[in-house]
mmCIF file of C-alpha atoms in Angstrom:
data_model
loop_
_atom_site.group_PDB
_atom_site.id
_atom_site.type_symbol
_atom_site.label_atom_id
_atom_site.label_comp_id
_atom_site.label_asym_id
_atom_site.label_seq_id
_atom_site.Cartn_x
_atom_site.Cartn_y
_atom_site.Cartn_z
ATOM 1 C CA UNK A 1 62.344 4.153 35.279
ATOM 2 C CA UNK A 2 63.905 5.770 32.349
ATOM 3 C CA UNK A 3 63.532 9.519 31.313
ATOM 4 C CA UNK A 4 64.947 10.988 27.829
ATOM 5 C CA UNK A 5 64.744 14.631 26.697
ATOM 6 C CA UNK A 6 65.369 15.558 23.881
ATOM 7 C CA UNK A 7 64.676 19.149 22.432
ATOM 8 C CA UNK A 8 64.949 20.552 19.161
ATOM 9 C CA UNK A 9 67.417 22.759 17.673
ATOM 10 C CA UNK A 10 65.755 26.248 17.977
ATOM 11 C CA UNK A 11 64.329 25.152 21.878
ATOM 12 C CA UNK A 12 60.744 25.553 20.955
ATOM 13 C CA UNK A 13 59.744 21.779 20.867
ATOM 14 C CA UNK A 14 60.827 19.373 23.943
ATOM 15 C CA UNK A 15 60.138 15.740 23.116
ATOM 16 C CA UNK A 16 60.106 13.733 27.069
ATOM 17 C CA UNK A 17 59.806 10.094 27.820
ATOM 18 C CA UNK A 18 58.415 9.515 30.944
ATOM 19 C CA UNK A 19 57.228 5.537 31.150
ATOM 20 C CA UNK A 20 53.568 5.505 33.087
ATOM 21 C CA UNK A 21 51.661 2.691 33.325
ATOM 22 C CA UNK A 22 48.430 4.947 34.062
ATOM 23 C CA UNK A 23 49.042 7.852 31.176
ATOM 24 C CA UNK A 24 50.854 8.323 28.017
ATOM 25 C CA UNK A 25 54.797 8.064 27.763
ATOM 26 C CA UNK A 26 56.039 10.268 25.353
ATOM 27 C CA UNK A 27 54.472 13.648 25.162
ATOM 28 C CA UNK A 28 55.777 16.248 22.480
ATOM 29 C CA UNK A 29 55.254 20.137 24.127
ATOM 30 C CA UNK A 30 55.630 22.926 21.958
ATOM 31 C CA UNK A 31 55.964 26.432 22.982
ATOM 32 C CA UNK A 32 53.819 28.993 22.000
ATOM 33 C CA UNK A 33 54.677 31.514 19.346
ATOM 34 C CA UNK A 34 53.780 35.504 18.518
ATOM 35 C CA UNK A 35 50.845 33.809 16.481
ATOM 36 C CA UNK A 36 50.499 30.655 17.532
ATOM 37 C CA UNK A 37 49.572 29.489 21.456
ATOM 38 C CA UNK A 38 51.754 26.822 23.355
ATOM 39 C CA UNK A 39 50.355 22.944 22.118
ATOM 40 C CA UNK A 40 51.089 19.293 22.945
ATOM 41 C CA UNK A 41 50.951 15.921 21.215
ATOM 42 C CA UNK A 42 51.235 12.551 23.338
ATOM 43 C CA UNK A 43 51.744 8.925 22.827
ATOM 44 C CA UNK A 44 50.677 5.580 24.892
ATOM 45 C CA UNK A 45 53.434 3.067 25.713
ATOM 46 C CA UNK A 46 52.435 0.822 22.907
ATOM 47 C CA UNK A 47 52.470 3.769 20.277
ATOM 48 C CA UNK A 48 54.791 2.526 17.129
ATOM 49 C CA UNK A 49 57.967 4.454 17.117
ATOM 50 C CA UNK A 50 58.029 4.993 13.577
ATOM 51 C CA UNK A 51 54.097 7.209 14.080
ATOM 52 C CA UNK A 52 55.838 9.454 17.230
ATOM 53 C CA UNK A 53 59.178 9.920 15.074
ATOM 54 C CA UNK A 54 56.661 10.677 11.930
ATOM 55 C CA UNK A 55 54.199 13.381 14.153
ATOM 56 C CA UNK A 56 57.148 14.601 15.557
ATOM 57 C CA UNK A 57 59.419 15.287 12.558
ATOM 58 C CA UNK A 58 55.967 16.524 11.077
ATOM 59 C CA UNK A 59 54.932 18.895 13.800
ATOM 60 C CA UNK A 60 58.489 20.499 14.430
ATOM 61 C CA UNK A 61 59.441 20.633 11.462
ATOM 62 C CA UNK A 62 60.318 24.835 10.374
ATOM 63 C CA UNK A 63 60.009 24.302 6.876
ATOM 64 C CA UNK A 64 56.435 23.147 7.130
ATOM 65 C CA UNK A 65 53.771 25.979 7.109
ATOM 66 C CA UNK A 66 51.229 25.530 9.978
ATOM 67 C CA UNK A 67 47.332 25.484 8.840
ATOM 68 C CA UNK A 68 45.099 25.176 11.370
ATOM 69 C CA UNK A 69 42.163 26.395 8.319
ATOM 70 C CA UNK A 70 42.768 23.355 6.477
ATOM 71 C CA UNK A 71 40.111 19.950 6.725
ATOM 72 C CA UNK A 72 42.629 17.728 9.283
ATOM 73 C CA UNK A 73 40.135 14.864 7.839
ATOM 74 C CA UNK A 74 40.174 15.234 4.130
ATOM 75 C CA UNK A 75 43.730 13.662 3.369
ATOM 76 C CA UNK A 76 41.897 10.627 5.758
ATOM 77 C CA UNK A 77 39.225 10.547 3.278
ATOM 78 C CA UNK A 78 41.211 10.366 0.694
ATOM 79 C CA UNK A 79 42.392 7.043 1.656
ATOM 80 C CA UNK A 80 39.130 5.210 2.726
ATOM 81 C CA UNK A 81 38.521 6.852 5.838
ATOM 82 C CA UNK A 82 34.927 6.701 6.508
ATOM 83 C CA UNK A 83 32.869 9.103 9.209
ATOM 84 C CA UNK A 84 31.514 7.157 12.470
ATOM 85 C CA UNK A 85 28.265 7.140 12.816
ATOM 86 C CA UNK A 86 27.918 8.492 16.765
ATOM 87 C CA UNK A 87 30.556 11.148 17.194
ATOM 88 C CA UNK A 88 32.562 13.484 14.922
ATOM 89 C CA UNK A 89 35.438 11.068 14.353
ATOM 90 C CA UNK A 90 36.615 8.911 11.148
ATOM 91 C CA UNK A 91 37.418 5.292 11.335
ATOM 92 C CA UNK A 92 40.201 3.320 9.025
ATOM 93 C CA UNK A 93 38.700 0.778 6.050
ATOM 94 C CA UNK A 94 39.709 -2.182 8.383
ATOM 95 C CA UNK A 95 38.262 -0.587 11.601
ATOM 96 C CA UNK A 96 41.375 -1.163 13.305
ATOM 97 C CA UNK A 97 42.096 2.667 13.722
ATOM 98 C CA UNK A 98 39.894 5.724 14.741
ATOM 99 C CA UNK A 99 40.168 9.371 14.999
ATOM 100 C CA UNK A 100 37.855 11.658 16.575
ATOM 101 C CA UNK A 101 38.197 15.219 17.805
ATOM 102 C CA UNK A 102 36.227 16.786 20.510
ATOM 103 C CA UNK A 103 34.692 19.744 20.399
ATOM 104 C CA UNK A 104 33.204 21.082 17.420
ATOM 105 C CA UNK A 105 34.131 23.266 14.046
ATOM 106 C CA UNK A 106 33.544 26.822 15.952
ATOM 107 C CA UNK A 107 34.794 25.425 19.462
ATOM 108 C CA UNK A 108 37.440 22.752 18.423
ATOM 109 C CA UNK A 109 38.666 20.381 21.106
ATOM 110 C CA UNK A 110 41.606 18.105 21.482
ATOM 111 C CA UNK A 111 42.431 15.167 18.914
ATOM 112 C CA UNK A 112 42.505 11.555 19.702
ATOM 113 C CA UNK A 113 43.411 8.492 17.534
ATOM 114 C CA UNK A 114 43.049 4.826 18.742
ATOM 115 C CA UNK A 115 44.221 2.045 17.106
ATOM 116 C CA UNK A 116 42.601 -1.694 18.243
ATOM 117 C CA UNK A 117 42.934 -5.431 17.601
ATOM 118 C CA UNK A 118 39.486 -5.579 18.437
ATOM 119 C CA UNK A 119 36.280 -3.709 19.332
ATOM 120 C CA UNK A 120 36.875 -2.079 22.827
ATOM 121 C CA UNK A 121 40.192 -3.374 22.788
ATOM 122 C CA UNK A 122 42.631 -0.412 22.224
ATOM 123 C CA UNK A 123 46.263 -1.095 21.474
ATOM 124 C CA UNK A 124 47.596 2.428 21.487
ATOM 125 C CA UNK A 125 46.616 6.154 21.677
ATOM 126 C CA UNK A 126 47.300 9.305 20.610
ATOM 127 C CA UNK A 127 46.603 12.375 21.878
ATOM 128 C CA UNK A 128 46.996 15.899 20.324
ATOM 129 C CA UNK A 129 45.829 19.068 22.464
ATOM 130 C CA UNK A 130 43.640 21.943 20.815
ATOM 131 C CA UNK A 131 45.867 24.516 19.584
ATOM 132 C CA UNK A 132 48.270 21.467 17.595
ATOM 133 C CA UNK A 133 48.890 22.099 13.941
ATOM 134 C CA UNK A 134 46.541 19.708 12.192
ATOM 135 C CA UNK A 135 47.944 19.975 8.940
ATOM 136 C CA UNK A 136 51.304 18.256 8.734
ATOM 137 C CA UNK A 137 49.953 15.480 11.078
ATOM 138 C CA UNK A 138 46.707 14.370 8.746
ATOM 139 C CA UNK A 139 49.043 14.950 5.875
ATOM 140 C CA UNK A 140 51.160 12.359 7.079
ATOM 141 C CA UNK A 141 48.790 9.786 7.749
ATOM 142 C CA UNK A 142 49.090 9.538 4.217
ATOM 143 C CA UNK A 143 52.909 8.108 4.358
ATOM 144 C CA UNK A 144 52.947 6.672 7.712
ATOM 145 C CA UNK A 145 50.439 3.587 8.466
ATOM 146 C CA UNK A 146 48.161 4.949 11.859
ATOM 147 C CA UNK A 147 47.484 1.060 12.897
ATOM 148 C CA UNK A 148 50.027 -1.425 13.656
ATOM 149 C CA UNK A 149 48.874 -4.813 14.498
ATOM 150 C CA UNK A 150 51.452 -6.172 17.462
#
């Protein structure tokens, strides 16, 4: 099986590739800061590569403030997002992709987004822990299409 590191410039961010047929394969660590506590993103096998390169470049990038105040689902909105009606999650205009965080607004919880071909019939997930930036990674849902149908 193949493994890739790669880490970013300033050693705070380690991207690792670690195929599992059972759990995600790339998973993006980030270490924690003076003001900020260590978080994680990860990505399932079928994941595009042009989303994880996107999150990634997003999340690490040190010219990009971090804002974990800001609405994570209002730039979703913005595009036709609309909210589910059993959980606290959004789903895409074509229903093909979902997001959904656990937790609530005074305890938040981990992020996931699913993308499917079908109902019940996932394709790919993502997976971002609690403490990750939410920010620059709803911002760039904006550029970046979440669903890819393959």
């Amino acid at each position: 099986m193949p493994r890739v590191l790669l880490s970013s410039p300033d050693q705070k961010a380690l991207l690792r590739l670690e195929p599992d047929p059972a759990d995600q394969w790339w998973i993006l660590h980030h270490a924690a800061e003076p003001n900020r506590p260590a978080w994680y993103a990860s990505f399932g096998a079928d994941t595009p590569v042009e989303l994880i390169a996107a999150a990634t470049d997003a999340l690490t990038d040190p010219a990009t403030p971090m804002d974990a105040s800001s609405d994570p689902y209002e730039p979703l909105r913005q595009i036709g997002w609309s909210p589910t009606s059993t959980d606290n999650g959004l789903a895409s205009p074509d229903g093909t992709a979902y997001l959904q965080r656990l937790g609530s607004a005074e305890d938040p919880g981990a992020w996931f987004a699913t993308a499917t071909l079908a109902p019940n019939r996932p394709v790919w997930q993502a997976r971002f822990g609690e403490h990750t930036p939410t920010r620059p990674g709803a911002a760039d849902t904006q550029r970046t299409p979440v669903a890819s149908s393959t």
